[in-house]
Amino acid sequence: PHPAALKLDLEEKLFGQHLATEVILKALTGFKNNRNPKKPLTLSLHGWAGTGKNFVSQMVAEHLHPRGLKSHFVHLYVSTLHFPHEQKIKLYQARGPRVPQDARSSGVADQLQKWIHGNVSRCASSVFIFDEMDKLHPGIIDAIKPFLDYYEQVDGVSYRRAIFIFLSNAGGDIITRTALDFWRAGRKREEVQLKDLEAVLSVGVFNNKHSGLWHSGLIDRNLIDYFVPFLPLEYRHVQMCVRAELRARGAAVDEDVVARVAQEMTFFPKDEKIYSDKGCKTVQSRLDFY
C-alpha cells in the first residue's frame, strides 16, 4: 500500500479530523517501513458516533488488503454481535474485571484467542477491527493481551506484522470538552494537538468502567501504540459529508439539499449548538428523503 494514496483518500473523504489523519498516517507508514516490528500495531480510535472511526478503519483495511472488509485477512469483531449469552456475562461480572481462568477456558475469551491465532497463522499481516469496544465487558479484551505484547512468538505463531484497531465511543466526552475549550478561547480547531488529548484520553478510558479497557493490562503495559482522537463534527463538516455522499451516488451537488439535510441534524451544547450530536451518521438515510 502506498501511504500517499491513503493520505489522499483521508484528506478527500474524512472531514474535520486533522488529528486522526495525521496519527493514522504516521502510525501506518512507520509500521510498514519497519522490517522487524517488535509488536503488532495497535490503534485505539475514540470519539462520538458518526465522527468517522468505522469509516477510517475500513479505509485503512482497503489500503492494506484491496478487498477491505471482504478480504479473508481483515476481520471485524462487533462486541454486541459476537458477545456471549447473558448468563456468561453474569459469570464474568461475578468475578470482577479480569476474565477468570475457568471462565476463560469455556467462554468467549478462549474463542477469541483461537480465532486470532487461526487467522494470523493463515496471514501474518491480518487486520483485526474491534467495534463497540465500550460495550465489551472489561477483562475480555485482556484475553488478547499476549498477542499484542513484545513476544517473538505465541504458540509458534508470530503476531508482529498484524494490526489491531479498537473503536470506541469512550473518551468522546473528554475529546469534546477539549474541542469546546479551544472554541470558547477563540482558537482554531486545527490547533488541537495530540499532546492535548493523548494522555487524558488513555487515563480517562482506563478509569471508565464502560470503555472495554477499564483497568486493562493493554494500557498498563503500554501495548496500545496510539490513542487516536476523533473530534466532534461541526455544521460545515456535516455539509461536507452530504456533498461527498451526493457525489458518491453520482448525483449533482445541490446546495439547497446540502443545507436542508445539515439543518435537520441536532447540535449541542444547547446554547452554542456547535457540534452535531450524531456526527454524519444519519446523512445517508436523510438523503434518501430527497
Short mmCIF file of C-alpha atoms in Angstrom, two decimals:
data_model
loop_
_atom_site.label_atom_id
_atom_site.label_comp_id
_atom_site.label_asym_id
_atom_site.label_seq_id
_atom_site.Cartn_x
_atom_site.Cartn_y
_atom_site.Cartn_z
CA PRO A 1 0.00 0.00 0.00
CA HIS A 2 1.25 3.48 -0.81
CA PRO A 3 1.00 6.00 2.06
CA ALA A 4 0.41 8.83 -0.43
CA ALA A 5 -2.74 7.08 -1.71
CA LEU A 6 -4.08 6.66 1.82
CA LYS A 7 -3.20 10.29 2.63
CA LEU A 8 -5.14 11.48 -0.41
CA ASP A 9 -8.10 9.26 0.48
CA LEU A 10 -8.21 10.51 4.07
CA GLU A 11 -7.90 14.16 3.00
CA GLU A 12 -10.66 13.84 0.42
CA LYS A 13 -13.12 11.68 2.32
CA LEU A 14 -12.63 12.26 6.04
CA PHE A 15 -13.81 15.63 7.31
CA GLY A 16 -12.80 17.63 10.37
CA GLN A 17 -10.30 15.05 11.64
CA HIS A 18 -6.85 16.58 11.20
CA LEU A 19 -5.54 14.69 14.25
CA ALA A 20 -6.82 11.26 13.28
CA THR A 21 -5.49 11.69 9.73
CA GLU A 22 -2.05 12.72 10.97
CA VAL A 23 -1.75 9.98 13.62
CA ILE A 24 -3.01 7.14 11.43
CA LEU A 25 -0.72 8.05 8.53
CA LYS A 26 2.27 8.34 10.85
CA ALA A 27 1.45 5.03 12.58
CA LEU A 28 0.89 3.02 9.40
CA THR A 29 3.83 4.47 7.50
CA GLY A 30 6.19 3.80 10.40
CA PHE A 31 4.87 0.28 10.89
CA LYS A 32 5.00 -0.67 7.22
CA ASN A 33 8.54 0.74 6.80
CA ASN A 34 9.80 -1.22 9.79
CA ARG A 35 11.25 -4.50 8.54
CA ASN A 36 11.30 -6.00 12.00
CA PRO A 37 8.47 -4.66 14.19
CA LYS A 38 8.76 -5.70 17.83
CA LYS A 39 5.00 -6.00 18.30
CA PRO A 40 1.78 -5.72 16.27
CA LEU A 41 0.50 -2.21 15.55
CA THR A 42 -2.36 -1.40 17.93
CA LEU A 43 -4.53 1.66 17.43
CA SER A 44 -7.39 2.73 19.68
CA LEU A 45 -9.86 5.09 17.94
CA HIS A 46 -12.04 7.24 20.21
CA GLY A 47 -14.87 9.70 19.68
CA TRP A 48 -18.63 10.12 19.44
CA ALA A 49 -20.69 8.16 16.93
CA GLY A 50 -20.63 9.40 13.35
CA THR A 51 -17.22 11.08 13.55
CA GLY A 52 -15.53 8.62 11.17
CA LYS A 53 -13.98 5.81 13.24
CA ASN A 54 -15.61 2.96 11.29
CA PHE A 55 -15.08 4.76 8.04
CA VAL A 56 -11.34 5.18 8.70
CA SER A 57 -10.83 1.58 9.81
CA GLN A 58 -12.47 0.39 6.57
CA MET A 59 -10.30 2.76 4.53
CA VAL A 60 -7.15 1.51 6.27
CA ALA A 61 -8.22 -2.12 5.71
CA GLU A 62 -8.73 -1.44 1.99
CA HIS A 63 -5.28 0.07 1.66
CA LEU A 64 -3.71 -2.94 3.35
CA HIS A 65 -5.83 -5.62 1.64
CA PRO A 66 -7.57 -4.43 -1.55
CA ARG A 67 -10.85 -6.24 -0.81
CA GLY A 68 -11.14 -4.45 2.53
CA LEU A 69 -13.74 -5.93 4.85
CA LYS A 70 -14.49 -8.60 2.23
CA SER A 71 -10.89 -9.81 2.42
CA HIS A 72 -10.13 -13.09 4.20
CA PHE A 73 -7.34 -11.24 6.00
CA VAL A 74 -9.46 -8.44 7.51
CA HIS A 75 -11.58 -9.43 10.49
CA LEU A 76 -14.34 -7.41 12.10
CA TYR A 77 -15.37 -8.25 15.65
CA VAL A 78 -18.51 -6.44 16.82
CA SER A 79 -18.82 -6.90 20.57
CA THR A 80 -22.63 -6.73 20.67
CA LEU A 81 -22.86 -9.30 17.87
CA HIS A 82 -20.12 -11.73 18.89
CA PHE A 83 -20.84 -11.49 22.58
CA PRO A 84 -21.58 -14.42 24.87
CA HIS A 85 -25.03 -15.04 26.30
CA GLU A 86 -26.44 -13.22 29.29
CA GLN A 87 -25.52 -15.90 31.84
CA LYS A 88 -21.89 -15.91 30.69
CA ILE A 89 -21.71 -12.15 31.12
CA LYS A 90 -23.07 -12.57 34.65
CA LEU A 91 -20.40 -15.18 35.30
CA TYR A 92 -17.72 -12.66 34.26
CA GLN A 93 -19.26 -9.87 36.29
CA ALA A 94 -19.48 -12.00 39.40
CA ARG A 95 -15.71 -12.49 39.28
CA GLY A 96 -14.63 -8.86 38.88
CA PRO A 97 -12.93 -7.12 35.99
CA ARG A 98 -10.37 -9.78 34.99
CA VAL A 99 -11.60 -12.76 32.98
CA PRO A 100 -11.23 -15.69 35.39
CA GLN A 101 -9.22 -18.70 34.24
CA ASP A 102 -12.09 -21.20 34.44
CA ALA A 103 -14.45 -18.90 32.54
CA ARG A 104 -11.73 -18.27 30.01
CA SER A 105 -11.47 -21.91 29.04
CA SER A 106 -15.15 -22.14 28.17
CA GLY A 107 -16.04 -18.56 27.36
CA VAL A 108 -15.74 -16.02 24.64
CA ALA A 109 -12.18 -15.11 25.64
CA ASP A 110 -10.98 -18.58 24.70
CA GLN A 111 -12.84 -18.48 21.37
CA LEU A 112 -11.35 -15.05 20.74
CA GLN A 113 -7.82 -16.35 21.29
CA LYS A 114 -8.37 -19.34 18.98
CA TRP A 115 -9.90 -17.10 16.30
CA ILE A 116 -6.97 -14.66 16.34
CA HIS A 117 -4.43 -17.49 16.42
CA GLY A 118 -6.07 -19.23 13.46
CA ASN A 119 -6.28 -16.07 11.36
CA VAL A 120 -2.70 -14.95 11.96
CA SER A 121 -1.48 -18.49 11.20
CA ARG A 122 -3.04 -18.06 7.75
CA CYS A 123 -1.87 -14.48 7.16
CA ALA A 124 0.83 -12.77 9.24
CA SER A 125 -0.40 -9.29 8.27
CA SER A 126 -4.01 -9.88 9.30
CA VAL A 127 -6.04 -6.84 10.34
CA PHE A 128 -8.44 -7.11 13.31
CA ILE A 129 -11.04 -4.42 13.92
CA PHE A 130 -12.88 -4.50 17.26
CA ASP A 131 -16.00 -2.36 17.06
CA GLU A 132 -18.09 -1.13 20.02
CA MET A 133 -15.27 -1.66 22.49
CA ASP A 134 -17.21 0.36 25.06
CA LYS A 135 -19.88 -2.38 25.09
CA LEU A 136 -17.33 -5.15 25.65
CA HIS A 137 -17.12 -6.43 29.19
CA PRO A 138 -13.90 -5.21 30.87
CA GLY A 139 -11.38 -8.00 31.04
CA ILE A 140 -12.46 -9.89 27.92
CA ILE A 141 -10.19 -7.70 25.83
CA ASP A 142 -7.30 -8.63 28.14
CA ALA A 143 -7.57 -12.15 26.70
CA ILE A 144 -5.85 -10.83 23.58
CA LYS A 145 -3.02 -9.21 25.54
CA PRO A 146 -0.46 -11.97 24.75
CA PHE A 147 -0.93 -11.30 21.03
CA LEU A 148 -0.24 -7.57 21.39
CA ASP A 149 2.85 -7.91 23.54
CA TYR A 150 6.57 -7.91 22.72
CA TYR A 151 6.85 -11.67 22.17
CA GLU A 152 8.78 -13.37 19.37
CA GLN A 153 6.00 -15.94 19.10
CA VAL A 154 2.91 -17.19 20.93
CA ASP A 155 2.24 -20.91 20.44
CA GLY A 156 4.58 -20.98 17.45
CA VAL A 157 3.00 -18.01 15.66
CA SER A 158 4.46 -14.51 15.33
CA TYR A 159 1.90 -11.70 15.63
CA ARG A 160 4.32 -8.85 14.95
CA ARG A 161 3.02 -8.00 11.49
CA ALA A 162 -0.67 -7.98 12.48
CA ILE A 163 -2.67 -4.78 13.03
CA PHE A 164 -5.31 -4.37 15.74
CA ILE A 165 -7.77 -1.45 15.62
CA PHE A 166 -10.14 -0.77 18.52
CA LEU A 167 -13.16 1.52 18.02
CA SER A 168 -14.89 3.11 20.95
CA ASN A 169 -17.25 5.95 21.90
CA ALA A 170 -15.48 6.05 25.26
CA GLY A 171 -13.48 9.22 25.74
CA GLY A 172 -15.87 11.15 23.47
CA ASP A 173 -16.75 13.45 26.37
CA ILE A 174 -13.06 14.23 27.06
CA ILE A 175 -12.41 14.98 23.38
CA THR A 176 -15.49 17.20 23.10
CA ARG A 177 -14.54 19.12 26.25
CA THR A 178 -11.09 19.85 24.81
CA ALA A 179 -12.54 20.91 21.43
CA LEU A 180 -15.05 23.18 23.22
CA ASP A 181 -12.33 24.77 25.34
CA PHE A 182 -10.44 25.67 22.16
CA TRP A 183 -13.60 27.01 20.51
CA ARG A 184 -14.53 29.12 23.54
CA ALA A 185 -10.99 30.51 23.70
CA GLY A 186 -11.37 31.58 20.06
CA ARG A 187 -8.72 29.13 18.91
CA LYS A 188 -8.91 27.14 15.67
CA ARG A 189 -9.98 23.52 15.83
CA GLU A 190 -6.83 22.63 13.83
CA GLU A 191 -4.72 23.91 16.74
CA VAL A 192 -5.80 20.95 18.89
CA GLN A 193 -2.75 18.69 19.05
CA LEU A 194 -2.28 15.09 20.06
CA LYS A 195 -0.47 16.14 23.24
CA ASP A 196 -3.65 18.00 24.30
CA LEU A 197 -5.57 14.73 24.26
CA GLU A 198 -3.49 11.55 24.29
CA ALA A 199 -2.61 11.43 28.00
CA VAL A 200 -6.08 12.45 29.30
CA LEU A 201 -7.67 10.04 26.86
CA SER A 202 -5.69 6.98 27.98
CA VAL A 203 -6.25 7.79 31.68
CA GLY A 204 -9.95 8.52 31.09
CA VAL A 205 -10.51 5.29 29.18
CA PHE A 206 -8.53 3.27 31.74
CA ASN A 207 -10.73 4.64 34.54
CA ASN A 208 -14.03 4.36 32.65
CA LYS A 209 -15.95 1.19 33.59
CA HIS A 210 -17.81 1.33 30.28
CA SER A 211 -14.85 1.62 27.93
CA GLY A 212 -13.92 -2.05 27.39
CA LEU A 213 -10.43 -1.02 28.54
CA TRP A 214 -11.27 -0.43 32.20
CA HIS A 215 -8.17 -1.20 34.26
CA SER A 216 -6.87 -3.02 31.21
CA GLY A 217 -3.43 -4.56 31.03
CA LEU A 218 -3.31 -3.22 27.46
CA ILE A 219 -2.98 0.31 28.83
CA ASP A 220 -0.97 -0.70 31.90
CA ARG A 221 1.66 -2.37 29.75
CA ASN A 222 1.61 0.40 27.11
CA LEU A 223 0.51 -2.07 24.44
CA ILE A 224 -1.68 0.47 22.65
CA ASP A 225 0.63 2.35 20.31
CA TYR A 226 -1.66 5.28 19.57
CA PHE A 227 -4.85 6.66 21.08
CA VAL A 228 -6.49 8.37 18.11
CA PRO A 229 -8.99 11.12 18.96
CA PHE A 230 -11.90 11.89 16.62
CA LEU A 231 -13.25 15.40 17.23
CA PRO A 232 -16.98 16.16 17.23
CA LEU A 233 -18.20 17.45 13.85
CA GLU A 234 -19.40 21.00 13.20
CA TYR A 235 -22.16 22.13 10.84
CA ARG A 236 -19.66 22.73 7.99
CA HIS A 237 -18.35 19.16 8.31
CA VAL A 238 -21.87 17.74 8.10
CA GLN A 239 -22.31 19.77 4.89
CA MET A 240 -19.09 18.21 3.55
CA CYS A 241 -20.43 14.72 4.36
CA VAL A 242 -23.66 15.46 2.47
CA ARG A 243 -21.74 16.72 -0.58
CA ALA A 244 -19.46 13.67 -0.54
CA GLU A 245 -22.46 11.33 -0.27
CA LEU A 246 -24.19 13.05 -3.20
CA ARG A 247 -21.03 12.67 -5.30
CA ALA A 248 -20.72 9.01 -4.29
CA ARG A 249 -24.28 8.46 -5.56
CA GLY A 250 -23.40 10.12 -8.86
CA ALA A 251 -25.84 12.95 -8.16
CA ALA A 252 -25.26 16.66 -8.75
CA VAL A 253 -24.31 18.60 -5.62
CA ASP A 254 -27.40 20.67 -4.88
CA GLU A 255 -26.53 23.21 -2.17
CA ASP A 256 -30.19 23.53 -1.27
CA VAL A 257 -30.32 19.81 -0.42
CA VAL A 258 -26.96 20.10 1.41
CA ALA A 259 -28.34 22.90 3.62
CA ARG A 260 -31.64 21.11 4.29
CA VAL A 261 -30.01 17.83 5.34
CA ALA A 262 -27.48 19.62 7.56
CA GLN A 263 -30.19 21.73 9.20
CA GLU A 264 -32.17 18.62 10.12
CA MET A 265 -29.36 17.47 12.40
CA THR A 266 -29.40 18.31 16.09
CA PHE A 267 -26.49 20.21 17.56
CA PHE A 268 -25.02 20.68 21.04
CA PRO A 269 -24.22 22.24 23.58
CA LYS A 270 -27.73 23.59 23.79
CA ASP A 271 -26.65 27.26 23.99
CA GLU A 272 -23.95 27.36 21.34
CA LYS A 273 -25.13 24.50 19.08
CA ILE A 274 -21.69 23.86 17.57
CA TYR A 275 -21.42 20.09 17.22
CA SER A 276 -23.68 17.56 15.52
CA ASP A 277 -24.72 15.00 18.14
CA LYS A 278 -24.73 12.16 15.61
CA GLY A 279 -21.80 13.39 13.56
CA CYS A 280 -22.50 12.36 9.96
CA LYS A 281 -24.17 9.11 10.95
CA THR A 282 -27.69 9.75 9.59
CA VAL A 283 -26.66 11.64 6.43
CA GLN A 284 -27.23 8.64 4.14
CA SER A 285 -30.72 7.85 5.39
CA ARG A 286 -31.76 11.54 5.39
CA LEU A 287 -30.58 11.96 1.81
CA ASP A 288 -32.93 9.15 0.77
CA PHE A 289 -35.84 11.54 1.50
CA TYR A 290 -34.61 13.89 -1.20
#
